[in-house]
PDB file of C-alpha atoms in Angstrom:
ATOM      1  CA  MET A  17     -43.915 -14.584 -56.657  1.00  0.00           C
ATOM      2  CA  GLU A  18     -47.038 -12.789 -58.453  1.00  0.00           C
ATOM      3  CA  ASN A  19     -45.149  -9.409 -58.942  1.00  0.00           C
ATOM      4  CA  ILE A  20     -42.519 -10.911 -61.000  1.00  0.00           C
ATOM      5  CA  ASP A  21     -42.168 -10.448 -64.496  1.00  0.00           C
ATOM      6  CA  ILE A  22     -39.340 -11.557 -66.300  1.00  0.00           C
ATOM      7  CA  GLY A  23     -39.950 -10.257 -69.603  1.00  0.00           C
ATOM      8  CA  LYS A  24     -40.577  -6.582 -68.552  1.00  0.00           C
ATOM      9  CA  LYS A  25     -37.109  -7.259 -66.861  1.00  0.00           C
ATOM     10  CA  VAL A  26     -35.642  -8.241 -70.078  1.00  0.00           C
ATOM     11  CA  GLU A  27     -36.742  -5.841 -72.088  1.00  0.00           C
ATOM     12  CA  ARG A  28     -35.884  -2.994 -69.302  1.00  0.00           C
ATOM     13  CA  PHE A  29     -32.428  -4.371 -69.241  1.00  0.00           C
ATOM     14  CA  ARG A  30     -32.331  -4.627 -73.262  1.00  0.00           C
ATOM     15  CA  LYS A  31     -33.429  -0.965 -73.627  1.00  0.00           C
ATOM     16  CA  GLU A  32     -30.680   0.112 -70.720  1.00  0.00           C
ATOM     17  CA  LYS A  33     -27.899  -1.755 -73.196  1.00  0.00           C
ATOM     18  CA  GLY A  34     -29.250   0.429 -76.313  1.00  0.00           C
ATOM     19  CA  LEU A  35     -30.052  -2.716 -77.781  1.00  0.00           C
ATOM     20  CA  SER A  36     -32.666  -3.639 -80.502  1.00  0.00           C
ATOM     21  CA  SER A  37     -34.778  -6.767 -79.931  1.00  0.00           C
ATOM     22  CA  ARG A  38     -32.700  -8.339 -83.109  1.00  0.00           C
ATOM     23  CA  GLU A  39     -29.671  -7.319 -81.731  1.00  0.00           C
ATOM     24  CA  LEU A  40     -30.447  -9.110 -78.415  1.00  0.00           C
ATOM     25  CA  ALA A  41     -32.028 -12.050 -79.988  1.00  0.00           C
ATOM     26  CA  LYS A  42     -28.978 -12.577 -82.358  1.00  0.00           C
ATOM     27  CA  LEU A  43     -26.417 -12.086 -79.214  1.00  0.00           C
ATOM     28  CA  ALA A  44     -28.397 -14.453 -77.312  1.00  0.00           C
ATOM     29  CA  GLU A  45     -29.042 -17.062 -80.125  1.00  0.00           C
ATOM     30  CA  ILE A  46     -32.631 -17.282 -79.948  1.00  0.00           C
ATOM     31  CA  THR A  47     -35.282 -15.952 -82.592  1.00  0.00           C
ATOM     32  CA  PRO A  48     -36.583 -12.602 -82.567  1.00  0.00           C
ATOM     33  CA  SER A  49     -39.758 -14.003 -82.070  1.00  0.00           C
ATOM     34  CA  MET A  50     -39.142 -16.244 -79.048  1.00  0.00           C
ATOM     35  CA  LEU A  51     -37.727 -12.658 -77.528  1.00  0.00           C
ATOM     36  CA  SER A  52     -40.808 -10.615 -78.382  1.00  0.00           C
ATOM     37  CA  GLN A  53     -43.028 -13.641 -76.818  1.00  0.00           C
ATOM     38  CA  ILE A  54     -40.656 -13.299 -73.487  1.00  0.00           C
ATOM     39  CA  GLU A  55     -40.701  -9.649 -73.320  1.00  0.00           C
ATOM     40  CA  ARG A  56     -44.552  -9.415 -73.617  1.00  0.00           C
ATOM     41  CA  GLY A  57     -45.226 -12.435 -71.264  1.00  0.00           C
ATOM     42  CA  LEU A  58     -46.227 -14.683 -73.777  1.00  0.00           C
ATOM     43  CA  ALA A  59     -43.450 -17.592 -73.105  1.00  0.00           C
ATOM     44  CA  ASN A  60     -41.293 -18.116 -70.443  1.00  0.00           C
ATOM     45  CA  PRO A  61     -37.500 -19.067 -70.744  1.00  0.00           C
ATOM     46  CA  SER A  62     -35.578 -21.528 -69.953  1.00  0.00           C
ATOM     47  CA  ILE A  63     -33.049 -21.318 -67.198  1.00  0.00           C
ATOM     48  CA  GLN A  64     -30.349 -22.076 -70.187  1.00  0.00           C
ATOM     49  CA  THR A  65     -31.683 -18.939 -72.143  1.00  0.00           C
ATOM     50  CA  LEU A  66     -32.165 -16.495 -68.945  1.00  0.00           C
ATOM     51  CA  LYS A  67     -28.389 -17.452 -68.502  1.00  0.00           C
ATOM     52  CA  VAL A  68     -27.548 -16.666 -71.535  1.00  0.00           C
ATOM     53  CA  LEU A  69     -29.882 -13.076 -71.577  1.00  0.00           C
ATOM     54  CA  ALA A  70     -28.142 -12.365 -68.291  1.00  0.00           C
ATOM     55  CA  LYS A  71     -24.641 -12.800 -69.859  1.00  0.00           C
ATOM     56  CA  VAL A  72     -25.192 -11.124 -73.046  1.00  0.00           C
ATOM     57  CA  LEU A  73     -27.323  -8.031 -70.908  1.00  0.00           C
ATOM     58  CA  GLU A  74     -24.445  -8.209 -68.458  1.00  0.00           C
ATOM     59  CA  VAL A  75     -26.518  -8.207 -65.365  1.00  0.00           C
ATOM     60  CA  PRO A  76     -26.597 -11.436 -62.548  1.00  0.00           C
ATOM     61  CA  THR A  77     -29.517 -14.135 -63.418  1.00  0.00           C
ATOM     62  CA  PHE A  78     -31.246 -13.735 -60.507  1.00  0.00           C
ATOM     63  CA  SER A  79     -31.933 -10.512 -61.264  1.00  0.00           C
ATOM     64  CA  PHE A  80     -34.483 -11.495 -63.531  1.00  0.00           C
ATOM     65  CA  LEU A  81     -36.489 -13.158 -60.648  1.00  0.00           C
ATOM     66  CA  LEU A  82     -36.550 -10.572 -58.112  1.00  0.00           C
ATOM     67  CA  GLU A  83     -39.941  -9.395 -56.597  1.00  0.00           C
ATOM     68  CA  GLU A  84     -40.944  -5.988 -58.131  1.00  0.00           C
ATOM     69  CA  THR A  85     -41.592  -3.587 -55.405  1.00  0.00           C
ATOM     70  CA  LYS A  86     -45.030  -1.626 -55.399  1.00  0.00           C
ATOM     71  CA  THR A  87     -43.912   1.905 -55.006  1.00  0.00           C
ATOM     72  CA  SER A  88     -47.269   2.336 -53.224  1.00  0.00           C
ATOM     73  CA  ASP A  89     -46.025   0.300 -50.652  1.00  0.00           C
ATOM     74  CA  LEU A  90     -43.201   2.609 -49.632  1.00  0.00           C
ATOM     75  CA  VAL A  91     -45.171   5.757 -49.050  1.00  0.00           C
ATOM     76  CA  VAL A  92     -46.493   5.914 -45.375  1.00  0.00           C
ATOM     77  CA  ARG A  93     -48.982   8.860 -44.788  1.00  0.00           C
ATOM     78  CA  SER A  94     -48.891  10.719 -41.566  1.00  0.00           C
ATOM     79  CA  ASN A  95     -52.446  10.170 -40.851  1.00  0.00           C
ATOM     80  CA  GLN A  96     -51.670   6.312 -41.535  1.00  0.00           C
ATOM     81  CA  ARG A  97     -48.502   5.873 -39.468  1.00  0.00           C
ATOM     82  CA  LYS A  98     -48.521   2.427 -37.802  1.00  0.00           C
ATOM     83  CA  ASN A  99     -48.712   3.251 -33.888  1.00  0.00           C
ATOM     84  CA  MET A 100     -47.301   1.023 -30.845  1.00  0.00           C
ATOM     85  CA  ILE A 101     -47.831   2.181 -27.230  1.00  0.00           C
ATOM     86  CA  VAL A 102     -45.148   0.335 -24.827  1.00  0.00           C
ATOM     87  CA  GLU A 103     -46.099   1.609 -21.229  1.00  0.00           C
ATOM     88  CA  ASN A 104     -46.485   5.217 -21.565  1.00  0.00           C
ATOM     89  CA  ILE A 105     -44.271   5.583 -24.805  1.00  0.00           C
ATOM     90  CA  THR A 106     -45.539   6.299 -28.136  1.00  0.00           C
ATOM     91  CA  TYR A 107     -43.979   4.891 -31.277  1.00  0.00           C
ATOM     92  CA  GLU A 108     -45.108   5.940 -34.731  1.00  0.00           C
ATOM     93  CA  LEU A 109     -43.887   4.121 -37.661  1.00  0.00           C
ATOM     94  CA  VAL A 110     -42.497   6.345 -40.055  1.00  0.00           C
ATOM     95  CA  SER A 111     -41.151   3.451 -42.300  1.00  0.00           C
ATOM     96  CA  PRO A 112     -43.472   1.399 -43.726  1.00  0.00           C
ATOM     97  CA  GLU A 113     -42.993  -1.635 -42.004  1.00  0.00           C
ATOM     98  CA  PHE A 114     -39.866  -3.808 -39.971  1.00  0.00           C
ATOM     99  CA  THR A 115     -39.333  -6.109 -42.870  1.00  0.00           C
ATOM    100  CA  GLY A 116     -36.509  -4.152 -44.414  1.00  0.00           C
ATOM    101  CA  THR A 117     -32.677  -3.544 -43.079  1.00  0.00           C
ATOM    102  CA  LEU A 118     -33.690  -0.047 -41.662  1.00  0.00           C
ATOM    103  CA  ALA A 119     -36.680   0.844 -39.322  1.00  0.00           C
ATOM    104  CA  THR A 120     -37.669   4.762 -38.427  1.00  0.00           C
ATOM    105  CA  ALA A 121     -39.980   5.672 -36.121  1.00  0.00           C
ATOM    106  CA  ILE A 122     -40.617   8.674 -33.905  1.00  0.00           C
ATOM    107  CA  MET A 123     -40.717   8.052 -30.246  1.00  0.00           C
ATOM    108  CA  ASN A 124     -42.955  10.444 -28.060  1.00  0.00           C
ATOM    109  CA  LEU A 125     -41.494  10.467 -24.300  1.00  0.00           C
ATOM    110  CA  PRO A 126     -43.782  12.216 -21.966  1.00  0.00           C
ATOM    111  CA  PRO A 127     -42.444  14.359 -19.362  1.00  0.00           C
ATOM    112  CA  ASN A 128     -40.928  12.635 -16.247  1.00  0.00           C
ATOM    113  CA  SER A 129     -40.545   9.698 -17.771  1.00  0.00           C
ATOM    114  CA  SER A 130     -37.804   7.490 -19.598  1.00  0.00           C
ATOM    115  CA  SER A 131     -37.299   4.775 -22.148  1.00  0.00           C
ATOM    116  CA  SER A 132     -36.375   1.903 -19.539  1.00  0.00           C
ATOM    117  CA  GLU A 133     -35.299   1.440 -16.144  1.00  0.00           C
ATOM    118  CA  GLU A 134     -32.211   0.536 -17.004  1.00  0.00           C
ATOM    119  CA  LEU A 135     -29.689   0.907 -19.713  1.00  0.00           C
ATOM    120  CA  LEU A 136     -30.411  -1.311 -22.511  1.00  0.00           C
ATOM    121  CA  GLU A 137     -28.409  -2.270 -25.890  1.00  0.00           C
ATOM    122  CA  HIS A 138     -29.494  -3.953 -29.065  1.00  0.00           C
ATOM    123  CA  LYS A 139     -27.506  -5.499 -32.097  1.00  0.00           C
ATOM    124  CA  GLY A 140     -28.675  -2.545 -34.311  1.00  0.00           C
ATOM    125  CA  GLU A 141     -26.626   0.891 -34.970  1.00  0.00           C
ATOM    126  CA  GLU A 142     -29.389   4.120 -34.188  1.00  0.00           C
ATOM    127  CA  VAL A 143     -29.083   7.467 -34.998  1.00  0.00           C
ATOM    128  CA  ALA A 144     -31.795   9.527 -33.512  1.00  0.00           C
ATOM    129  CA  PHE A 145     -33.003  13.388 -34.318  1.00  0.00           C
ATOM    130  CA  ILE A 146     -34.625  15.432 -31.391  1.00  0.00           C
ATOM    131  CA  LEU A 147     -37.756  17.051 -33.281  1.00  0.00           C
ATOM    132  CA  GLU A 148     -39.387  18.619 -30.070  1.00  0.00           C
ATOM    133  CA  GLY A 149     -38.347  19.127 -26.508  1.00  0.00           C
ATOM    134  CA  LYS A 150     -35.542  18.018 -24.725  1.00  0.00           C
ATOM    135  CA  ILE A 151     -34.299  15.187 -23.586  1.00  0.00           C
ATOM    136  CA  LYS A 152     -31.315  13.448 -21.425  1.00  0.00           C
ATOM    137  CA  ILE A 153     -29.851  10.461 -23.151  1.00  0.00           C
ATOM    138  CA  TYR A 154     -27.403   8.084 -21.128  1.00  0.00           C
ATOM    139  CA  LEU A 155     -24.321   6.882 -23.361  1.00  0.00           C
ATOM    140  CA  ASP A 156     -22.480   4.146 -20.992  1.00  0.00           C
ATOM    141  CA  ASP A 157     -21.521   5.692 -18.314  1.00  0.00           C
ATOM    142  CA  ASP A 158     -22.006   9.501 -19.970  1.00  0.00           C
ATOM    143  CA  ASP A 159     -25.190  11.454 -20.141  1.00  0.00           C
ATOM    144  CA  TYR A 160     -25.941  14.425 -22.273  1.00  0.00           C
ATOM    145  CA  LEU A 161     -28.770  16.927 -22.305  1.00  0.00           C
ATOM    146  CA  LEU A 162     -30.113  16.919 -26.241  1.00  0.00           C
ATOM    147  CA  GLU A 163     -32.532  19.763 -27.463  1.00  0.00           C
ATOM    148  CA  ALA A 164     -34.421  20.404 -30.782  1.00  0.00           C
ATOM    149  CA  GLY A 165     -32.121  20.050 -33.380  1.00  0.00           C
ATOM    150  CA  ASP A 166     -29.555  17.780 -31.868  1.00  0.00           C
ATOM    151  CA  SER A 167     -28.564  14.496 -32.763  1.00  0.00           C
ATOM    152  CA  VAL A 168     -26.973  11.171 -31.661  1.00  0.00           C
ATOM    153  CA  ARG A 169     -25.226   8.047 -33.150  1.00  0.00           C
ATOM    154  CA  ILE A 170     -25.495   4.812 -31.212  1.00  0.00           C
ATOM    155  CA  PRO A 171     -23.400   2.336 -32.148  1.00  0.00           C
ATOM    156  CA  LYS A 172     -24.160  -1.411 -31.827  1.00  0.00           C
ATOM    157  CA  HIS A 173     -24.204  -2.471 -28.308  1.00  0.00           C
ATOM    158  CA  MET A 174     -23.593   0.256 -26.594  1.00  0.00           C
ATOM    159  CA  LYS A 175     -25.980   0.399 -23.437  1.00  0.00           C
ATOM    160  CA  HIS A 176     -28.336   3.640 -23.626  1.00  0.00           C
ATOM    161  CA  LYS A 177     -31.381   5.027 -22.095  1.00  0.00           C
ATOM    162  CA  TRP A 178     -33.732   8.189 -22.918  1.00  0.00           C
ATOM    163  CA  GLU A 179     -35.142  10.278 -19.978  1.00  0.00           C
ATOM    164  CA  ASN A 180     -37.331  13.257 -19.757  1.00  0.00           C
ATOM    165  CA  PRO A 181     -37.168  14.741 -16.760  1.00  0.00           C
ATOM    166  CA  PHE A 182     -39.002  17.857 -18.311  1.00  0.00           C
ATOM    167  CA  ASP A 183     -42.533  19.578 -18.344  1.00  0.00           C
ATOM    168  CA  GLU A 184     -42.988  18.881 -21.790  1.00  0.00           C
ATOM    169  CA  THR A 185     -43.133  15.581 -23.996  1.00  0.00           C
ATOM    170  CA  ALA A 186     -39.979  15.352 -25.959  1.00  0.00           C
ATOM    171  CA  ALA A 187     -40.433  13.631 -29.875  1.00  0.00           C
ATOM    172  CA  ILE A 188     -37.250  12.170 -31.132  1.00  0.00           C
ATOM    173  CA  LEU A 189     -37.252  10.521 -34.724  1.00  0.00           C
ATOM    174  CA  PHE A 190     -34.536   7.409 -35.188  1.00  0.00           C
ATOM    175  CA  SER A 191     -33.628   4.854 -37.399  1.00  0.00           C
ATOM    176  CA  VAL A 192     -32.260   1.455 -36.089  1.00  0.00           C
ATOM    177  CA  THR A 193     -30.553  -0.935 -38.641  1.00  0.00           C
ATOM    178  CA  PRO A 194     -31.568  -4.059 -38.320  1.00  0.00           C
ATOM    179  CA  PRO A 195     -34.884  -2.872 -36.959  1.00  0.00           C
ATOM    180  CA  ALA A 196     -34.934  -3.987 -33.062  1.00  0.00           C
ATOM    181  CA  PHE A 197     -35.979  -1.407 -30.404  1.00  0.00           C
TER     182      PHE A 197
END
């Protein structure tokens, strides 16, 4: 809750609506002084005042209570990616973490290896793009050869497996929603 600044949100929504402080205060039936204190973080509005402000500003009441996202937490530097090694496969997390509804990673599949022994399925939808090398993908009863620049969409619960029967490492960029792999 430390990243919530209700006053800044009130001020931002007010400005987006093109209202002056006095106009909003009058419409919300509060004093201009009270609105100024709320916007500067010197006073906390009651729930009733928040409801009135939300109605006047035409935003959901809960929008005042959402945590702010620090934009610096959204950036992942190439040399600071989280790495995960499962047997001989390396996963580099491209997205900041697994807490959202989407995760993106790079799977590095060494020569003569596969992602699993059997075809597996998961509850997430997946899209993959071959960055380097060649890869064989099994989708249910079919298999396809994918090369750098090719991509594939894997629907929820479709059984699949990645295989690299070639002499060079394959790098696959993929996104999964919800994060599960």
